[in-house]
Short mmCIF file of C-alpha atoms in Angstrom, two decimals:
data_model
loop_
_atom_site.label_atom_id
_atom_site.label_comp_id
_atom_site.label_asym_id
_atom_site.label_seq_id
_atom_site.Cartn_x
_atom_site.Cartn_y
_atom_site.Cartn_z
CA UNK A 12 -20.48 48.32 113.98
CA UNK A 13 -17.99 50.82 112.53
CA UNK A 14 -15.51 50.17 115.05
CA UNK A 15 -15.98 46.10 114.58
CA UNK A 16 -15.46 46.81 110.57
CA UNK A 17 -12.25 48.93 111.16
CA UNK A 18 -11.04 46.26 113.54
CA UNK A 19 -11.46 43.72 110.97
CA UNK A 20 -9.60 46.19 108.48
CA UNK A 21 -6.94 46.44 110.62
CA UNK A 22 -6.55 42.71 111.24
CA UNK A 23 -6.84 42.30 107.30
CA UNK A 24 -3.70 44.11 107.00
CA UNK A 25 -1.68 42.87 109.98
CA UNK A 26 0.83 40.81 107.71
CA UNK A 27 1.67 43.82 105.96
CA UNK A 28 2.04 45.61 108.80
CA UNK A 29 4.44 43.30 110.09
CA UNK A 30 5.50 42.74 107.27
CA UNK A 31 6.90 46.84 106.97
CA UNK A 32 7.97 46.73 110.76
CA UNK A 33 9.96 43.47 110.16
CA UNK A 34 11.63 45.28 107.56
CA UNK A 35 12.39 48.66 109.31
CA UNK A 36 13.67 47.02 112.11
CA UNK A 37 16.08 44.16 110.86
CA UNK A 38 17.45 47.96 108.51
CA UNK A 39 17.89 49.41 111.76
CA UNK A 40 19.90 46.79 113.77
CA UNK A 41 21.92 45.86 110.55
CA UNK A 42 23.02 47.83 107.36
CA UNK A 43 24.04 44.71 105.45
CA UNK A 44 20.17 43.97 105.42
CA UNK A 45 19.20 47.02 103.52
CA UNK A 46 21.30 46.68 100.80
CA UNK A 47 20.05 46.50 97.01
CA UNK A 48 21.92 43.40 96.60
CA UNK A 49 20.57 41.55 99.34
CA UNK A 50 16.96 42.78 98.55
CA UNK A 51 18.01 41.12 95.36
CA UNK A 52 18.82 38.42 96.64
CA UNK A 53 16.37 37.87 99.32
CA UNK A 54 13.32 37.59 96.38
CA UNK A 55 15.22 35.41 94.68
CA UNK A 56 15.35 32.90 97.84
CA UNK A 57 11.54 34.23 98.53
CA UNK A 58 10.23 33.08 94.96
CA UNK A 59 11.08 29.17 95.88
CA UNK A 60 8.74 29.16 98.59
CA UNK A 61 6.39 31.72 96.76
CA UNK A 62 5.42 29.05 94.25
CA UNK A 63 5.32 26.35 96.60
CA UNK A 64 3.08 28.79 98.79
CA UNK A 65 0.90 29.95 96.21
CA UNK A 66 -0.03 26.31 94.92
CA UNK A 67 -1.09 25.44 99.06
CA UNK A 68 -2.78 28.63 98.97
CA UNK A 69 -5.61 26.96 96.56
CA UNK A 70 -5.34 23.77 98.56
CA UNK A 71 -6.04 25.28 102.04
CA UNK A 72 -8.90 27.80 100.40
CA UNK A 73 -10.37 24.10 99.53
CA UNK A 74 -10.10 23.22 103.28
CA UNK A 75 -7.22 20.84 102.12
CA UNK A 76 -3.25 20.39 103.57
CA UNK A 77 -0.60 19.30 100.94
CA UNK A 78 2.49 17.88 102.63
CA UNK A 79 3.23 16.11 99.91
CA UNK A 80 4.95 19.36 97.96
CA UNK A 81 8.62 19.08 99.59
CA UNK A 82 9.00 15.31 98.49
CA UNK A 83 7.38 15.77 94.92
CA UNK A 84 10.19 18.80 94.52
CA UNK A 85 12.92 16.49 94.90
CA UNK A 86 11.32 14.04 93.17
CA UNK A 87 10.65 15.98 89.93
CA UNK A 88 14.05 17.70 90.12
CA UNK A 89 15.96 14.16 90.44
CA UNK A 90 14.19 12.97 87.13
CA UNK A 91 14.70 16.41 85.66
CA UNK A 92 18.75 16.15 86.50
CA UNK A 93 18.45 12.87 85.35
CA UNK A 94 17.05 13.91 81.77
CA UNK A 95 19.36 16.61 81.41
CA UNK A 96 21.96 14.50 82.26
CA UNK A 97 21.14 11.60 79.91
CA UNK A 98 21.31 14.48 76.78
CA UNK A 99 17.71 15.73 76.69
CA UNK A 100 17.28 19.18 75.73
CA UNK A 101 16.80 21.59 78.68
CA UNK A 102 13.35 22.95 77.49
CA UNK A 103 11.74 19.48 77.34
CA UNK A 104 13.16 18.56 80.87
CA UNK A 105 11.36 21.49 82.07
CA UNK A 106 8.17 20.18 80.94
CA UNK A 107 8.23 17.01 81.62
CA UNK A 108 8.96 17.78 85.15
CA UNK A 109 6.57 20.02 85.34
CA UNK A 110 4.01 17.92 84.13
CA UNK A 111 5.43 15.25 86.60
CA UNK A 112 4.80 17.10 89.09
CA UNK A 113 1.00 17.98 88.44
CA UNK A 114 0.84 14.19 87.65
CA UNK A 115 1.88 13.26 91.35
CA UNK A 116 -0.55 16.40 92.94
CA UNK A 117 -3.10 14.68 91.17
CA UNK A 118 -2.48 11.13 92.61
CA UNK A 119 -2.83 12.88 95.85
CA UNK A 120 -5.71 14.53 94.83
CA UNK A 121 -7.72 10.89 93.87
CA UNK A 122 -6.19 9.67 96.93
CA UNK A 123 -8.83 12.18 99.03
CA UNK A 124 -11.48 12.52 96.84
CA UNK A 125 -12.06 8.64 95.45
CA UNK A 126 -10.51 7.22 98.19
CA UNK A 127 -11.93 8.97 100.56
CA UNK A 128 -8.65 10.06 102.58
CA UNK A 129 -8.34 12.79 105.02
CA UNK A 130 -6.17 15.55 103.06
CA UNK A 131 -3.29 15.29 105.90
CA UNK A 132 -3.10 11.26 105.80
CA UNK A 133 -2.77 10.90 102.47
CA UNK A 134 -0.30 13.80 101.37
CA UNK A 135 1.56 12.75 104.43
CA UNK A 136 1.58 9.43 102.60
CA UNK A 137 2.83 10.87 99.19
CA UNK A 138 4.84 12.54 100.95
CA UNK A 139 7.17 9.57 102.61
CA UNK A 140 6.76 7.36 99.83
CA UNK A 141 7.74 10.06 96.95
CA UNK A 142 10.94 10.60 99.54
CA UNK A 143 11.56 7.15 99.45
CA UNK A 144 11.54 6.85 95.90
CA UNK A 145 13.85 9.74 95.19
CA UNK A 146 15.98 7.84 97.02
CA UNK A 147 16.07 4.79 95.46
CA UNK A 148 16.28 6.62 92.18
CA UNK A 149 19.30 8.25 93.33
CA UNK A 150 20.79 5.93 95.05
CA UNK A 151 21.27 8.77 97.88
CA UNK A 152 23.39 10.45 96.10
CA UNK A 153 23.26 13.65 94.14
CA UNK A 154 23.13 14.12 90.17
CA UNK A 155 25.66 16.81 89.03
CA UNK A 156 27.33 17.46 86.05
CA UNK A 157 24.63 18.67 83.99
CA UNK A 158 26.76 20.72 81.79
CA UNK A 159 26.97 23.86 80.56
CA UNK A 160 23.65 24.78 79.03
CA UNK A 161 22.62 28.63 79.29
CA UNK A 162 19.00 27.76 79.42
CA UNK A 163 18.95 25.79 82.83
CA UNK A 164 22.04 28.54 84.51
CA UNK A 165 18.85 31.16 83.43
CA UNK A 166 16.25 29.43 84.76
CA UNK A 167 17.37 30.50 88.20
CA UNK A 168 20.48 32.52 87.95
CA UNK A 169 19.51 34.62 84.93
CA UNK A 170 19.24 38.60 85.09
CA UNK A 171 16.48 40.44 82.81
CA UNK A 172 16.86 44.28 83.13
CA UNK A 173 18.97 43.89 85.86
CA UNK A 174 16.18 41.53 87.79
CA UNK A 175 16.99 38.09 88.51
CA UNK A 176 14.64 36.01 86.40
CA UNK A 177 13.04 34.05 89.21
CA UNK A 178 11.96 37.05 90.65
CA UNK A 179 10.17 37.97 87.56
CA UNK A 180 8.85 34.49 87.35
CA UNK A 181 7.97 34.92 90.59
CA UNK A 182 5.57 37.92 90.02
CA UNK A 183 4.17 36.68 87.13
CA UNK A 184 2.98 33.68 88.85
CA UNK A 185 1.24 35.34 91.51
CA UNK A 186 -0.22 37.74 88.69
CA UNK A 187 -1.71 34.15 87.28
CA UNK A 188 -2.84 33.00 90.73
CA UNK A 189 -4.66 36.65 91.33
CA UNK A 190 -6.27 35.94 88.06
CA UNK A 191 -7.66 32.66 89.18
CA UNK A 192 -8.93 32.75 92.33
CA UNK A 193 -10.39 36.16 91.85
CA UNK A 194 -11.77 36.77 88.37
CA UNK A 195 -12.77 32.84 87.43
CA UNK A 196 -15.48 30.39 87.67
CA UNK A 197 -12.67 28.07 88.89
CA UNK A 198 -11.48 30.15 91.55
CA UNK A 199 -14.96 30.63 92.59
CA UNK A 200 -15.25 26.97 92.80
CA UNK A 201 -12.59 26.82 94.97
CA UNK A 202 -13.75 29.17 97.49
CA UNK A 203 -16.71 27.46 97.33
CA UNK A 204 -15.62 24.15 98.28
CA UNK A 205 -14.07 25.28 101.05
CA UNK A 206 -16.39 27.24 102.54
CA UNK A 207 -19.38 25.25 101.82
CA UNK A 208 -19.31 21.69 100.03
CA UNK A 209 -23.01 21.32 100.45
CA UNK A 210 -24.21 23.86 99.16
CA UNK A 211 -20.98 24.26 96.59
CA UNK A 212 -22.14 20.27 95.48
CA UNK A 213 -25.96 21.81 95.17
CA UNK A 214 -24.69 24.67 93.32
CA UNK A 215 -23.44 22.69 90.53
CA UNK A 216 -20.08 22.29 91.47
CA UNK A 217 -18.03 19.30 90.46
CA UNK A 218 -15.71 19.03 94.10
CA UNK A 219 -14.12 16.19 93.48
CA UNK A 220 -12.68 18.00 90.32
CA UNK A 221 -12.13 21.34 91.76
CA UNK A 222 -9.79 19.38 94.77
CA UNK A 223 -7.95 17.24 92.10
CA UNK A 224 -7.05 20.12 90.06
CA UNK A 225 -6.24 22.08 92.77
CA UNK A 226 -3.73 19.42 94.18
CA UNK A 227 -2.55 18.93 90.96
CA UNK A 228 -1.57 22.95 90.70
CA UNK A 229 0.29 22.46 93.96
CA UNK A 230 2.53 19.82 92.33
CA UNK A 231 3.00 21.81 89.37
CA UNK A 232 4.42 24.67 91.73
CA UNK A 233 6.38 22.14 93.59
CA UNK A 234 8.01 21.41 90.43
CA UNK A 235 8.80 24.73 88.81
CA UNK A 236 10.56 25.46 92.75
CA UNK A 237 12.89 22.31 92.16
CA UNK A 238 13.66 23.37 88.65
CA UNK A 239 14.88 26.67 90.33
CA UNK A 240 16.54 25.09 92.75
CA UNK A 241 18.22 22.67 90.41
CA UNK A 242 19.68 25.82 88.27
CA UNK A 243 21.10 27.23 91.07
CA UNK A 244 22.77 24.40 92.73
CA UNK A 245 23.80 22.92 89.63
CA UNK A 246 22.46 18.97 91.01
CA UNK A 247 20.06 17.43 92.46
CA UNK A 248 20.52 16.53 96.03
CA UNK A 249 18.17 13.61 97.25
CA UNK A 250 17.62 15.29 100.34
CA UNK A 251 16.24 18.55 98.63
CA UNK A 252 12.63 20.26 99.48
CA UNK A 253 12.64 18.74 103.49
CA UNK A 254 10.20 20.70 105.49
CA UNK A 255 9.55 23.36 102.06
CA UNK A 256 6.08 22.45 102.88
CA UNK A 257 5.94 23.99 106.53
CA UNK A 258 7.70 27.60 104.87
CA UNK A 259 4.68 27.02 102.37
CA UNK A 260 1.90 26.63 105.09
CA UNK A 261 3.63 29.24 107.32
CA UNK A 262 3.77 31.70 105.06
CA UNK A 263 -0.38 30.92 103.45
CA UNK A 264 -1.65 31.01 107.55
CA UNK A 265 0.44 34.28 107.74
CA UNK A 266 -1.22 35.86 104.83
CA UNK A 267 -4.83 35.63 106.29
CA UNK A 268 -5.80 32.16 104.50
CA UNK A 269 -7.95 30.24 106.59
CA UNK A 270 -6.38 26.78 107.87
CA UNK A 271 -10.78 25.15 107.58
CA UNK A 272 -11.34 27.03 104.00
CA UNK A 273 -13.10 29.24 102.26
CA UNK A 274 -11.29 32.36 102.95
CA UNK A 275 -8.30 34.13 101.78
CA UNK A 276 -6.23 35.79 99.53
CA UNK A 277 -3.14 34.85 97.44
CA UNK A 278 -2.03 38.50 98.11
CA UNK A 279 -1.95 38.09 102.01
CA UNK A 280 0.15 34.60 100.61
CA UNK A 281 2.39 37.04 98.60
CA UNK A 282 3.42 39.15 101.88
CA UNK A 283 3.58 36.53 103.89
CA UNK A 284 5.95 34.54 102.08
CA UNK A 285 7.99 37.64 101.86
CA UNK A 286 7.71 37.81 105.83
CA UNK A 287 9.06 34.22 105.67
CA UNK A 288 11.91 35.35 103.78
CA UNK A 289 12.47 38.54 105.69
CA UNK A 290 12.95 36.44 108.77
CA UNK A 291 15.63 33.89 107.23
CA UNK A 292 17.42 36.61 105.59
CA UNK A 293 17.44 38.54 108.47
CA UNK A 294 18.22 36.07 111.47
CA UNK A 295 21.12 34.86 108.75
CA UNK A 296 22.24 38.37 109.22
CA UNK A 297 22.36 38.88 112.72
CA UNK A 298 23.77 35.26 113.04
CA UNK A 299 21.22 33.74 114.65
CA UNK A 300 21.35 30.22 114.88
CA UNK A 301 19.02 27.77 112.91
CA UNK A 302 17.66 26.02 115.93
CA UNK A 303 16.56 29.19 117.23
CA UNK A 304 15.19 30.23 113.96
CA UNK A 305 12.89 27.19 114.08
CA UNK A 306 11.27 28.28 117.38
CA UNK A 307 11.12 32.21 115.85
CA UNK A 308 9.37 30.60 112.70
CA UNK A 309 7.11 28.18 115.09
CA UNK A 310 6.32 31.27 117.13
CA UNK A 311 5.20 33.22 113.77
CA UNK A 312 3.22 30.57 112.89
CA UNK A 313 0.96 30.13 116.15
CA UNK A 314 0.63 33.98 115.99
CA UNK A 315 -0.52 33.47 112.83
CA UNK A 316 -3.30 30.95 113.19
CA UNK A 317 -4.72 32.06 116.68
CA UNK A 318 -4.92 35.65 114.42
CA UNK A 319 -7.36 33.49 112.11
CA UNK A 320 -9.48 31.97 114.62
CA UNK A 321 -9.94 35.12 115.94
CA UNK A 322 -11.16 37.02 113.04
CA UNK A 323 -13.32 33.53 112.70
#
């Protein structure tokens, strides 16, 4: 029994331990890797799919997909461009597309619970037609020339203390996730659905509510990741967030989240998004092509899950 619980330990902390090898041996091979500055630079990348990843994470825990996240980033971050554009102040862009954005996870979220639709048919629905309508909104073209306001250059390039300020933003929001899912009734209730929806429904839980709001989260932090990316690039490209989601569900399956629910924690989530980003950085490094990058990242990813049904 002993040996059984120190197995499980051990398989509990296998994305951290590869994780630290990862690390150790991408420092090894190249010295360009373990440099402050691309450390730097490598959370700031990592805290675009963190948010994305963390908003899943509450998703999948509910035994739920969202593939929907990728198109409702480019979506929100067209309209927030657009906003910005057309004179709004910076602030109120923000909020509006973030609210935008929980407004779409919840249409996916009615979509499965009142209509009834398997989680991966109808996100896979948002997902094309929330595509389709960024690019009729912009034409298929991108929305620059935002001007020159500090507040949106911050949002994504700023520094605080000599840390860039989605980095901070970054572990602040996993701070609020930890919060959540650990120390609420509402994470509890998520948990719960996923592991149970029986006995979760006998228990008093509302699960039609807990999987709305959960999807509706996931927008929200497919939002705030566009709103990033939009202060960084400057415009919004109409082509912006394809395949986000599959970063976002690699890098929740690599953190020990359970693709059928009901187990897992948004700090696996936390190292394995910065596995995720480890590998980019790294294979950019070494000049590894992005083909083969795919297959390296597909590779992780079946790893990953047979990992989980294992310690099923």
């Amino acid at each position: 029994m002993d040996n059984k619980k120190s197995f499980m330990k051990l398989q509990d902390m296998g994305a951290l331990i590869a994780l630290i090898l990862l690390i150790v041996g991408i420092s090894i091979i190249s010295p360009q890797f373990r440099t402050v500055d691309n450390f730097l630079s490598l959370l700031r990348q990592s805290s675009i799919n963190g948010f994305i990843a963390f908003g899943m994470t509450g998703v999948i825990l509910t035994g739920g997909i969202d593939l929907g996240v990728g198109s409702i980033l480019a979506l929100t971050t067209a309209l927030a461009a657009f906003f910005i554009k057309g004179g709004m102040a910076v602030g109120l862009a923000v909020i509006l597309a973030l609210a935008l954005g929980t407004a779409f996870g919840v249409i996916s979220g009615i979509m499965i619970t009142k209509g009834k639709l398997q989680p991966f048919i109808a996100t896979l629905i948002t997902m094309t037609v929330f595509r389709g309508l960024t690019m009729i909104f912009m034409d298929g073209k991108p929305i620059s020339n935002l001007g020159d306001s500090f507040a949106l250059k911050f949002i994504g390039k700023g520094n605080l203390f000599g840390i860039p300020f989605p980095v901070i933003l970054f572990i602040l929001v996993f701070g609020i996730f930890y919060f959540l899912l650990q120390k609420t009734t509402f994470g509890r209730r998520i948990y719960a659905t996923g592991s149970n929806p029986q006995s979760a429904k006998l228990a008093g839980v509302n699960i039609d509510r807990t999987k709305i709001m959960v999807y509706a989260i996931s927008g929200c932090m497919a939002a705030l990741s566009g709103l990033i990316l939009l202060s960084r690039l400057g415009s919004a490209q109409p082509t912006l967030g394809q395949s986000y989601e599959m970063d976002a569900i690699a890098a929740t399956a690599l953190g020990g989240t359970s693709m059928s629910g009901g187990r897992g924690k948004i700090a696996g989530t936390f190292i394995g998004v910065l596995i995720i980003a480890v590998l980019n950085n790294g294979l950019n490094i070494l000049g590894v092509s992005s083909y083969w990058q795919a297959v390296v990242k597909g590779i992780v990813i079946l790893i990953a899950v047979l990992s989980d049904r294992k310690r099923g």
